[in-house]
mmCIF file of C-alpha atoms in Angstrom:
data_model
loop_
_atom_site.group_PDB
_atom_site.id
_atom_site.type_symbol
_atom_site.label_atom_id
_atom_site.label_comp_id
_atom_site.label_asym_id
_atom_site.label_seq_id
_atom_site.Cartn_x
_atom_site.Cartn_y
_atom_site.Cartn_z
ATOM 1 C CA UNK V 1 184.003 31.473 221.753
ATOM 2 C CA UNK V 2 181.086 33.507 221.420
ATOM 3 C CA UNK V 3 178.306 32.495 219.477
ATOM 4 C CA UNK V 4 177.188 34.848 217.032
ATOM 5 C CA UNK V 5 174.089 35.894 215.206
ATOM 6 C CA UNK V 6 173.481 37.033 211.454
ATOM 7 C CA UNK V 7 170.358 37.989 209.485
ATOM 8 C CA UNK V 8 170.991 34.676 206.550
ATOM 9 C CA UNK V 9 173.076 35.585 203.378
ATOM 10 C CA UNK V 10 170.977 36.608 199.826
ATOM 11 C CA UNK V 11 170.307 33.123 198.055
ATOM 12 C CA UNK V 12 172.185 31.807 200.380
ATOM 13 C CA UNK V 13 170.751 27.977 199.320
ATOM 14 C CA UNK V 14 171.365 28.626 195.459
ATOM 15 C CA UNK V 15 175.167 29.628 197.419
ATOM 16 C CA UNK V 16 175.843 25.504 198.809
ATOM 17 C CA UNK V 17 174.206 24.075 196.017
ATOM 18 C CA UNK V 18 177.194 25.895 194.273
ATOM 19 C CA UNK V 19 179.693 24.221 195.750
ATOM 20 C CA UNK V 20 177.849 20.446 196.237
ATOM 21 C CA UNK V 21 176.198 20.750 199.389
ATOM 22 C CA UNK V 22 172.791 19.706 198.859
ATOM 23 C CA UNK V 23 171.786 18.629 202.054
ATOM 24 C CA UNK V 24 170.756 21.513 204.167
ATOM 25 C CA UNK V 25 167.182 22.195 204.659
ATOM 26 C CA UNK V 26 165.548 20.733 206.799
ATOM 27 C CA UNK V 27 163.376 17.011 206.241
ATOM 28 C CA UNK V 28 159.921 15.244 207.367
ATOM 29 C CA UNK V 29 162.169 12.657 209.338
ATOM 30 C CA UNK V 30 164.753 15.909 210.519
ATOM 31 C CA UNK V 31 162.759 18.993 211.652
ATOM 32 C CA UNK V 32 166.026 21.383 212.619
ATOM 33 C CA UNK V 33 168.332 22.637 209.219
ATOM 34 C CA UNK V 34 171.526 20.970 209.064
ATOM 35 C CA UNK V 35 172.713 24.317 207.317
ATOM 36 C CA UNK V 36 173.036 27.305 210.532
ATOM 37 C CA UNK V 37 173.518 29.972 208.777
ATOM 38 C CA UNK V 38 171.933 32.421 211.339
ATOM 39 C CA UNK V 39 174.985 31.807 213.673
ATOM 40 C CA UNK V 40 178.366 31.703 213.566
ATOM 41 C CA UNK V 41 181.292 30.689 216.608
ATOM 42 C CA UNK V 42 183.797 33.067 216.829
ATOM 43 C CA UNK V 43 187.221 32.816 218.564
ATOM 44 C CA UNK V 44 190.267 34.795 218.535
ATOM 45 C CA UNK V 45 193.345 34.156 217.750
ATOM 46 C CA UNK V 46 194.812 32.719 221.057
ATOM 47 C CA UNK V 47 192.031 30.468 221.381
ATOM 48 C CA UNK V 48 192.126 28.612 218.241
ATOM 49 C CA UNK V 49 196.271 28.720 218.573
ATOM 50 C CA UNK V 50 194.881 26.714 222.221
ATOM 51 C CA UNK V 51 192.679 23.743 220.131
ATOM 52 C CA UNK V 52 195.235 23.268 216.954
ATOM 53 C CA UNK V 53 197.815 22.321 219.653
ATOM 54 C CA UNK V 54 196.261 20.738 221.853
ATOM 55 C CA UNK V 55 194.858 19.062 218.514
ATOM 56 C CA UNK V 56 197.836 17.796 216.984
ATOM 57 C CA UNK V 57 199.430 16.692 219.741
ATOM 58 C CA UNK V 58 195.980 14.996 220.122
ATOM 59 C CA UNK V 59 196.988 13.880 216.737
ATOM 60 C CA UNK V 60 199.933 12.359 216.728
ATOM 61 C CA UNK V 61 198.599 10.251 220.639
ATOM 62 C CA UNK V 62 196.067 8.602 218.062
ATOM 63 C CA UNK V 63 198.360 7.122 215.859
ATOM 64 C CA UNK V 64 201.637 5.916 217.765
ATOM 65 C CA UNK V 65 198.326 3.846 219.862
ATOM 66 C CA UNK V 66 197.589 2.446 216.884
ATOM 67 C CA UNK V 67 200.065 1.358 216.485
ATOM 68 C CA UNK V 68 201.204 0.711 219.487
ATOM 69 C CA UNK V 69 197.600 -1.640 220.003
ATOM 70 C CA UNK V 70 198.619 -3.875 216.468
ATOM 71 C CA UNK V 71 201.897 -4.366 217.649
ATOM 72 C CA UNK V 72 200.736 -5.438 221.070
ATOM 73 C CA UNK V 73 198.146 -8.419 219.717
ATOM 74 C CA UNK V 74 195.173 -5.695 221.526
ATOM 75 C CA UNK V 75 192.550 -6.313 218.007
ATOM 76 C CA UNK V 76 190.398 -8.906 219.812
ATOM 77 C CA UNK V 77 189.481 -5.940 223.280
ATOM 78 C CA UNK V 78 188.954 -4.124 219.929
ATOM 79 C CA UNK V 79 185.667 -4.897 218.476
ATOM 80 C CA UNK V 80 187.984 -6.297 215.187
ATOM 81 C CA UNK V 81 186.954 -10.221 214.289
ATOM 82 C CA UNK V 82 190.040 -12.516 214.366
ATOM 83 C CA UNK V 83 190.605 -13.101 210.420
ATOM 84 C CA UNK V 84 191.193 -9.176 209.749
ATOM 85 C CA UNK V 85 193.954 -9.088 212.459
ATOM 86 C CA UNK V 86 196.528 -10.179 210.578
ATOM 87 C CA UNK V 87 195.423 -9.000 207.130
ATOM 88 C CA UNK V 88 195.021 -5.283 209.349
ATOM 89 C CA UNK V 89 198.733 -5.130 211.014
ATOM 90 C CA UNK V 90 200.784 -6.210 206.908
ATOM 91 C CA UNK V 91 198.532 -3.032 205.956
ATOM 92 C CA UNK V 92 200.223 -0.773 209.257
ATOM 93 C CA UNK V 93 203.346 -3.094 208.325
ATOM 94 C CA UNK V 94 203.312 -1.108 204.915
ATOM 95 C CA UNK V 95 202.321 1.892 206.061
ATOM 96 C CA UNK V 96 199.394 2.321 204.080
ATOM 97 C CA UNK V 97 198.729 5.912 203.392
ATOM 98 C CA UNK V 98 195.990 7.697 204.844
ATOM 99 C CA UNK V 99 194.218 10.460 203.074
ATOM 100 C CA UNK V 100 192.193 12.123 206.386
ATOM 101 C CA UNK V 101 190.967 11.465 210.121
ATOM 102 C CA UNK V 102 188.618 13.724 212.076
ATOM 103 C CA UNK V 103 189.135 14.356 215.520
ATOM 104 C CA UNK V 104 185.821 15.217 217.695
ATOM 105 C CA UNK V 105 186.461 17.443 220.446
ATOM 106 C CA UNK V 106 184.463 19.572 223.401
ATOM 107 C CA UNK V 107 185.853 22.723 224.148
ATOM 108 C CA UNK V 108 184.617 25.496 226.439
ATOM 109 C CA UNK V 109 187.126 28.626 225.883
ATOM 110 C CA UNK V 110 189.747 26.850 227.633
ATOM 111 C CA UNK V 111 190.050 22.310 227.920
ATOM 112 C CA UNK V 112 190.308 21.254 225.114
ATOM 113 C CA UNK V 113 188.635 17.028 225.856
ATOM 114 C CA UNK V 114 188.587 14.564 222.539
ATOM 115 C CA UNK V 115 185.124 12.364 222.540
ATOM 116 C CA UNK V 116 185.757 10.306 219.713
ATOM 117 C CA UNK V 117 187.947 9.592 216.414
ATOM 118 C CA UNK V 118 186.203 9.817 213.308
ATOM 119 C CA UNK V 119 189.548 7.756 211.404
ATOM 120 C CA UNK V 120 188.057 6.402 207.950
ATOM 121 C CA UNK V 121 184.725 7.778 206.923
ATOM 122 C CA UNK V 122 184.391 11.208 208.116
ATOM 123 C CA UNK V 123 181.910 13.599 206.587
ATOM 124 C CA UNK V 124 180.927 17.200 207.256
ATOM 125 C CA UNK V 125 183.369 17.527 204.738
ATOM 126 C CA UNK V 126 181.522 19.866 201.927
ATOM 127 C CA UNK V 127 180.653 21.808 204.119
ATOM 128 C CA UNK V 128 183.970 22.492 206.116
ATOM 129 C CA UNK V 129 186.421 22.698 203.820
ATOM 130 C CA UNK V 130 184.632 24.852 200.850
ATOM 131 C CA UNK V 131 180.918 25.575 202.937
ATOM 132 C CA UNK V 132 181.551 27.867 205.551
ATOM 133 C CA UNK V 133 185.185 29.613 203.699
ATOM 134 C CA UNK V 134 182.291 30.935 201.394
ATOM 135 C CA UNK V 135 180.252 31.655 203.907
ATOM 136 C CA UNK V 136 183.315 33.540 205.393
ATOM 137 C CA UNK V 137 183.940 35.263 201.920
ATOM 138 C CA UNK V 138 180.278 36.663 201.835
ATOM 139 C CA UNK V 139 180.295 38.135 205.139
ATOM 140 C CA UNK V 140 183.735 39.634 204.513
ATOM 141 C CA UNK V 141 182.075 41.628 201.130
ATOM 142 C CA UNK V 142 178.525 41.975 202.672
ATOM 143 C CA UNK V 143 180.529 43.664 206.027
ATOM 144 C CA UNK V 144 179.544 42.059 208.258
ATOM 145 C CA UNK V 145 182.643 41.302 209.366
ATOM 146 C CA UNK V 146 185.858 43.269 208.844
ATOM 147 C CA UNK V 147 188.311 41.808 206.169
ATOM 148 C CA UNK V 148 190.423 40.834 209.540
ATOM 149 C CA UNK V 149 188.072 37.924 209.768
ATOM 150 C CA UNK V 150 190.156 34.229 209.381
ATOM 151 C CA UNK V 151 189.340 31.211 209.892
ATOM 152 C CA UNK V 152 190.778 28.070 210.612
ATOM 153 C CA UNK V 153 190.495 26.831 207.172
ATOM 154 C CA UNK V 154 193.505 24.977 205.355
ATOM 155 C CA UNK V 155 191.244 21.274 204.017
ATOM 156 C CA UNK V 156 191.253 22.069 201.307
ATOM 157 C CA UNK V 157 194.670 23.011 200.656
ATOM 158 C CA UNK V 158 195.682 20.305 203.068
ATOM 159 C CA UNK V 159 193.948 17.619 201.321
ATOM 160 C CA UNK V 160 195.519 18.459 198.199
ATOM 161 C CA UNK V 161 198.043 18.647 199.039
ATOM 162 C CA UNK V 162 198.426 15.126 200.657
ATOM 163 C CA UNK V 163 197.026 13.287 197.609
ATOM 164 C CA UNK V 164 199.693 15.137 195.380
ATOM 165 C CA UNK V 165 202.096 13.015 197.762
ATOM 166 C CA UNK V 166 200.268 9.519 197.580
ATOM 167 C CA UNK V 167 201.196 9.794 194.035
ATOM 168 C CA UNK V 168 204.841 11.516 193.586
ATOM 169 C CA UNK V 169 206.038 9.666 197.397
ATOM 170 C CA UNK V 170 203.288 6.585 197.061
ATOM 171 C CA UNK V 171 203.078 4.756 193.606
ATOM 172 C CA UNK V 172 198.960 5.485 193.802
ATOM 173 C CA UNK V 173 198.530 6.352 189.944
ATOM 174 C CA UNK V 174 194.724 5.270 189.613
ATOM 175 C CA UNK V 175 192.281 5.911 192.513
ATOM 176 C CA UNK V 176 188.589 3.780 192.038
ATOM 177 C CA UNK V 177 186.183 5.941 194.595
ATOM 178 C CA UNK V 178 183.474 4.563 196.323
ATOM 179 C CA UNK V 179 179.971 5.072 198.591
ATOM 180 C CA UNK V 180 176.776 4.228 199.394
ATOM 181 C CA UNK V 181 173.920 5.740 197.071
ATOM 182 C CA UNK V 182 173.727 8.568 199.941
ATOM 183 C CA UNK V 183 173.294 12.455 198.618
ATOM 184 C CA UNK V 184 175.736 13.321 200.911
ATOM 185 C CA UNK V 185 178.083 10.816 201.014
ATOM 186 C CA UNK V 186 178.138 10.837 196.952
ATOM 187 C CA UNK V 187 178.766 14.755 197.689
ATOM 188 C CA UNK V 188 181.908 14.231 199.694
ATOM 189 C CA UNK V 189 183.873 11.535 197.371
ATOM 190 C CA UNK V 190 182.979 13.444 194.349
ATOM 191 C CA UNK V 191 184.721 15.949 196.129
ATOM 192 C CA UNK V 192 187.835 13.944 197.256
ATOM 193 C CA UNK V 193 187.412 13.106 193.861
ATOM 194 C CA UNK V 194 188.098 16.360 192.362
ATOM 195 C CA UNK V 195 191.001 17.005 194.548
ATOM 196 C CA UNK V 196 192.623 13.613 193.768
ATOM 197 C CA UNK V 197 192.356 14.203 190.367
ATOM 198 C CA UNK V 198 194.173 18.357 190.580
ATOM 199 C CA UNK V 199 196.519 16.462 192.334
ATOM 200 C CA UNK V 200 197.216 14.508 188.886
ATOM 201 C CA UNK V 201 195.653 10.944 189.771
ATOM 202 C CA UNK V 202 193.131 9.540 187.453
ATOM 203 C CA UNK V 203 190.161 7.687 188.165
ATOM 204 C CA UNK V 204 186.793 6.121 187.782
ATOM 205 C CA UNK V 205 183.532 5.478 190.047
ATOM 206 C CA UNK V 206 180.460 3.302 190.936
ATOM 207 C CA UNK V 207 178.138 2.493 193.893
ATOM 208 C CA UNK V 208 179.132 0.315 196.931
ATOM 209 C CA UNK V 209 176.605 -2.153 195.889
ATOM 210 C CA UNK V 210 178.045 -2.312 192.516
ATOM 211 C CA UNK V 211 181.945 -3.319 193.971
ATOM 212 C CA UNK V 212 182.802 -7.351 193.001
ATOM 213 C CA UNK V 213 184.760 -10.496 194.012
ATOM 214 C CA UNK V 214 185.475 -12.993 191.636
ATOM 215 C CA UNK V 215 187.641 -16.392 193.545
ATOM 216 C CA UNK V 216 190.160 -15.870 190.462
ATOM 217 C CA UNK V 217 190.383 -12.260 191.444
ATOM 218 C CA UNK V 218 193.511 -10.858 193.790
ATOM 219 C CA UNK V 219 191.690 -7.693 193.607
ATOM 220 C CA UNK V 220 188.203 -6.661 193.863
ATOM 221 C CA UNK V 221 186.694 -5.773 190.992
ATOM 222 C CA UNK V 222 184.808 -2.571 188.927
ATOM 223 C CA UNK V 223 181.513 -2.755 186.879
ATOM 224 C CA UNK V 224 183.342 -3.569 183.869
ATOM 225 C CA UNK V 225 185.298 -6.264 186.351
ATOM 226 C CA UNK V 226 188.212 -4.309 186.317
ATOM 227 C CA UNK V 227 190.481 -4.688 188.951
ATOM 228 C CA UNK V 228 191.046 -1.941 191.861
ATOM 229 C CA UNK V 229 194.439 -1.721 193.157
ATOM 230 C CA UNK V 230 193.679 1.633 195.208
ATOM 231 C CA UNK V 231 189.790 2.519 196.871
ATOM 232 C CA UNK V 232 188.719 5.417 198.637
ATOM 233 C CA UNK V 233 185.605 3.627 199.329
ATOM 234 C CA UNK V 234 182.952 5.977 201.866
ATOM 235 C CA UNK V 235 182.358 2.313 203.560
ATOM 236 C CA UNK V 236 182.102 1.395 207.526
ATOM 237 C CA UNK V 237 184.775 -1.471 207.804
ATOM 238 C CA UNK V 238 182.194 -2.833 210.355
ATOM 239 C CA UNK V 239 179.779 -2.848 207.338
ATOM 240 C CA UNK V 240 182.262 -5.300 205.727
ATOM 241 C CA UNK V 241 183.312 -7.542 207.647
ATOM 242 C CA UNK V 242 179.827 -8.633 208.003
ATOM 243 C CA UNK V 243 178.528 -8.949 204.661
ATOM 244 C CA UNK V 244 178.711 -12.511 203.172
ATOM 245 C CA UNK V 245 181.322 -12.362 201.186
ATOM 246 C CA UNK V 246 183.893 -10.616 203.869
ATOM 247 C CA UNK V 247 187.100 -12.854 203.743
ATOM 248 C CA UNK V 248 188.062 -10.905 200.428
ATOM 249 C CA UNK V 249 189.690 -7.451 202.950
ATOM 250 C CA UNK V 250 192.328 -10.313 204.650
ATOM 251 C CA UNK V 251 193.171 -11.467 200.954
ATOM 252 C CA UNK V 252 192.548 -8.825 198.650
ATOM 253 C CA UNK V 253 195.704 -6.756 196.974
ATOM 254 C CA UNK V 254 193.850 -3.899 196.832
ATOM 255 C CA UNK V 255 194.935 -1.701 198.822
ATOM 256 C CA UNK V 256 192.077 0.801 200.851
ATOM 257 C CA UNK V 257 191.787 4.655 200.941
ATOM 258 C CA UNK V 258 191.898 5.433 204.342
ATOM 259 C CA UNK V 259 193.846 1.660 204.906
ATOM 260 C CA UNK V 260 192.476 -1.107 206.661
ATOM 261 C CA UNK V 261 194.715 0.009 209.520
ATOM 262 C CA UNK V 262 191.861 2.414 210.014
ATOM 263 C CA UNK V 263 189.785 -0.492 211.874
ATOM 264 C CA UNK V 264 191.620 0.076 215.100
ATOM 265 C CA UNK V 265 192.014 4.072 214.785
ATOM 266 C CA UNK V 266 187.710 3.618 214.558
ATOM 267 C CA UNK V 267 186.954 1.834 216.798
ATOM 268 C CA UNK V 268 185.828 3.447 219.907
ATOM 269 C CA UNK V 269 188.388 1.230 222.619
ATOM 270 C CA UNK V 270 191.347 3.349 221.473
ATOM 271 C CA UNK V 271 189.464 5.682 223.571
ATOM 272 C CA UNK V 272 190.541 3.746 226.800
ATOM 273 C CA UNK V 273 193.938 2.356 225.166
ATOM 274 C CA UNK V 274 194.652 6.038 224.848
ATOM 275 C CA UNK V 275 193.742 6.328 228.472
ATOM 276 C CA UNK V 276 195.707 3.744 229.754
ATOM 277 C CA UNK V 277 198.926 4.915 227.893
ATOM 278 C CA UNK V 278 198.927 8.501 228.711
ATOM 279 C CA UNK V 279 196.611 8.367 231.977
ATOM 280 C CA UNK V 280 195.930 11.875 233.541
ATOM 281 C CA UNK V 281 196.724 13.999 230.229
ATOM 282 C CA UNK V 282 195.091 17.246 230.319
ATOM 283 C CA UNK V 283 192.645 16.242 226.406
ATOM 284 C CA UNK V 284 192.199 12.715 227.823
ATOM 285 C CA UNK V 285 188.952 11.212 229.109
ATOM 286 C CA UNK V 286 189.309 9.153 231.138
ATOM 287 C CA UNK V 287 188.349 5.966 229.307
ATOM 288 C CA UNK V 288 187.800 1.527 229.095
ATOM 289 C CA UNK V 289 186.906 -1.849 228.627
ATOM 290 C CA UNK V 290 185.560 -2.758 230.999
ATOM 291 C CA UNK V 291 181.902 -1.145 232.090
ATOM 292 C CA UNK V 292 181.865 -0.522 236.281
ATOM 293 C CA UNK V 293 185.814 0.187 236.321
ATOM 294 C CA UNK V 294 185.454 4.105 236.613
ATOM 295 C CA UNK V 295 182.186 4.589 238.473
ATOM 296 C CA UNK V 296 178.841 6.282 237.673
ATOM 297 C CA UNK V 297 178.841 9.184 235.722
ATOM 298 C CA UNK V 298 180.183 8.101 232.277
ATOM 299 C CA UNK V 299 179.386 7.917 228.570
ATOM 300 C CA UNK V 300 178.692 4.051 227.478
ATOM 301 C CA UNK V 301 179.158 4.230 223.627
ATOM 302 C CA UNK V 302 179.118 1.012 221.132
ATOM 303 C CA UNK V 303 183.130 0.314 220.402
ATOM 304 C CA UNK V 304 181.796 1.049 216.832
ATOM 305 C CA UNK V 305 178.851 2.749 216.148
ATOM 306 C CA UNK V 306 178.025 6.278 214.276
ATOM 307 C CA UNK V 307 176.014 9.275 213.965
ATOM 308 C CA UNK V 308 175.538 8.800 218.050
ATOM 309 C CA UNK V 309 173.425 5.918 218.048
ATOM 310 C CA UNK V 310 173.211 3.510 221.105
ATOM 311 C CA UNK V 311 174.494 6.884 223.002
ATOM 312 C CA UNK V 312 173.612 7.369 226.702
ATOM 313 C CA UNK V 313 175.549 9.797 228.597
ATOM 314 C CA UNK V 314 174.976 9.503 232.561
ATOM 315 C CA UNK V 315 171.095 9.095 234.061
ATOM 316 C CA UNK V 316 169.583 9.413 230.784
ATOM 317 C CA UNK V 317 168.096 6.314 228.482
ATOM 318 C CA UNK V 318 170.232 4.971 225.446
ATOM 319 C CA UNK V 319 169.501 6.392 222.159
ATOM 320 C CA UNK V 320 168.366 4.596 219.282
ATOM 321 C CA UNK V 321 170.385 2.992 216.609
ATOM 322 C CA UNK V 322 171.475 -0.284 214.542
ATOM 323 C CA UNK V 323 174.608 -0.917 217.351
ATOM 324 C CA UNK V 324 172.994 -2.419 220.828
ATOM 325 C CA UNK V 325 174.568 -5.748 220.101
ATOM 326 C CA UNK V 326 178.445 -4.898 220.424
ATOM 327 C CA UNK V 327 180.694 -5.096 223.476
ATOM 328 C CA UNK V 328 180.779 -0.595 224.746
ATOM 329 C CA UNK V 329 183.136 1.145 226.004
ATOM 330 C CA UNK V 330 182.482 3.894 229.083
ATOM 331 C CA UNK V 331 184.119 6.986 228.868
ATOM 332 C CA UNK V 332 183.906 9.759 231.684
ATOM 333 C CA UNK V 333 181.193 12.335 231.370
ATOM 334 C CA UNK V 334 182.539 15.762 230.197
ATOM 335 C CA UNK V 335 179.635 18.588 229.803
ATOM 336 C CA UNK V 336 179.757 20.811 226.647
ATOM 337 C CA UNK V 337 179.236 23.878 226.403
ATOM 338 C CA UNK V 338 175.978 25.601 227.519
ATOM 339 C CA UNK V 339 174.497 28.570 224.588
ATOM 340 C CA UNK V 340 171.431 30.053 224.417
ATOM 341 C CA UNK V 341 169.461 30.417 220.956
ATOM 342 C CA UNK V 342 165.934 31.325 220.541
ATOM 343 C CA UNK V 343 164.814 28.288 220.614
ATOM 344 C CA UNK V 344 166.521 26.420 223.296
ATOM 345 C CA UNK V 345 170.104 25.739 223.927
ATOM 346 C CA UNK V 346 172.718 24.706 221.826
ATOM 347 C CA UNK V 347 175.478 22.124 222.658
ATOM 348 C CA UNK V 348 178.758 22.119 219.912
ATOM 349 C CA UNK V 349 181.507 20.151 218.933
ATOM 350 C CA UNK V 350 184.899 21.040 217.280
ATOM 351 C CA UNK V 351 185.476 18.679 214.671
ATOM 352 C CA UNK V 352 189.045 19.469 213.999
ATOM 353 C CA UNK V 353 190.429 17.597 209.737
ATOM 354 C CA UNK V 354 193.320 16.125 209.762
ATOM 355 C CA UNK V 355 195.580 15.515 206.120
ATOM 356 C CA UNK V 356 197.818 12.685 206.522
ATOM 357 C CA UNK V 357 199.429 13.295 210.446
ATOM 358 C CA UNK V 358 198.761 17.187 210.163
ATOM 359 C CA UNK V 359 195.405 19.311 211.514
ATOM 360 C CA UNK V 360 193.914 21.856 209.189
ATOM 361 C CA UNK V 361 191.088 23.040 210.332
ATOM 362 C CA UNK V 362 188.047 22.139 211.807
ATOM 363 C CA UNK V 363 183.917 22.747 210.896
ATOM 364 C CA UNK V 364 181.849 22.975 213.979
ATOM 365 C CA UNK V 365 178.044 21.283 215.177
ATOM 366 C CA UNK V 366 175.971 21.434 217.500
ATOM 367 C CA UNK V 367 173.300 19.924 218.581
ATOM 368 C CA UNK V 368 170.439 21.059 220.467
ATOM 369 C CA UNK V 369 170.852 17.412 222.676
ATOM 370 C CA UNK V 370 173.996 16.583 224.462
ATOM 371 C CA UNK V 371 174.462 13.195 222.355
ATOM 372 C CA UNK V 372 175.807 14.980 218.595
ATOM 373 C CA UNK V 373 173.235 13.138 216.050
ATOM 374 C CA UNK V 374 173.391 12.563 212.210
ATOM 375 C CA UNK V 375 171.890 16.379 211.688
ATOM 376 C CA UNK V 376 173.113 18.080 214.584
ATOM 377 C CA UNK V 377 173.391 21.538 212.704
ATOM 378 C CA UNK V 378 176.887 22.317 211.203
ATOM 379 C CA UNK V 379 177.447 26.427 212.446
ATOM 380 C CA UNK V 380 180.626 27.892 210.167
ATOM 381 C CA UNK V 381 183.119 29.896 212.775
ATOM 382 C CA UNK V 382 184.982 33.431 212.615
ATOM 383 C CA UNK V 383 188.304 34.091 214.030
ATOM 384 C CA UNK V 384 188.370 37.561 215.010
ATOM 385 C CA UNK V 385 190.715 40.293 216.299
ATOM 386 C CA UNK V 386 191.203 40.884 219.912
ATOM 387 C CA UNK V 387 188.440 43.196 221.058
ATOM 388 C CA UNK V 388 185.904 42.629 217.857
#
């Protein structure tokens, strides 16, 4: 595993915009570039085989532990409100289908350690599936990488195949898509919508704020008050269950994509249950729902939090955020690998993409600090033959 540097591609900003990736540039609030045009991480084929095998095993553990938590009544411990427990269990028992998920892992060239599970609303999808593949093709065409250079990246094809499965075998015909009015979220949902339509689904769209409920309707409603049977929304369930009309989550006949059972998979409390069921597993970090049980040297995380918010590393202050009022889990600390750039160290985290229950590729976010936040730079990767 190496960090390589490159000169920017001619017209690289236009190339990114051409695939729907528009949030690549620094902003006044976030002066660090989001897209890493000047660098890439290089792996050997053996390293990728190691990461892929470990990640597939972790995927099975995550889904198995999700089911066990539901079946044994552990939902309250994971921060899921009581009024949703029956609906979550029903979603699992129906086997409500999933499209995608992302595991975030630490990797130092040898060991893979699960850090978090992004189960319901994973982003950085266009970057991983499309933008970094475009980067690879451009670098090969310019002679900056050999023609044998590759990526672990069948994300686009795997997601298309998963949509085809939902249409062919799971009764999904029309899908309503929804997101908050944020460029990245809208672009992510638009990409998923394009894949669904290419697989044969029909679709419609409205923002989260435009979705409606009615006492006389058994589903959510769109802006024309038409029933929504299948809804892919890039909106966290924990936001929805705090809304004034949260009761609809427990009673609606709308089927969510990602499904309601992902409230379990998306709780950081699941990290503690994974350790409880598989102590000593080589790819799991010790974690607990009981503060202090692991002793010092732990990372403290709210049961539901995003983008590195309200996380405390050993000996450091807690990061800011909106989740300070939630219960925390504690997880053993593991060092991220450190790579040096002219303006300071970089700490990469691998995001492993899953379509259905099969791993299909990865993207890399590198932070300037050891907590990966929402503006950690996305850096492409390349697989190079041994010795290149």
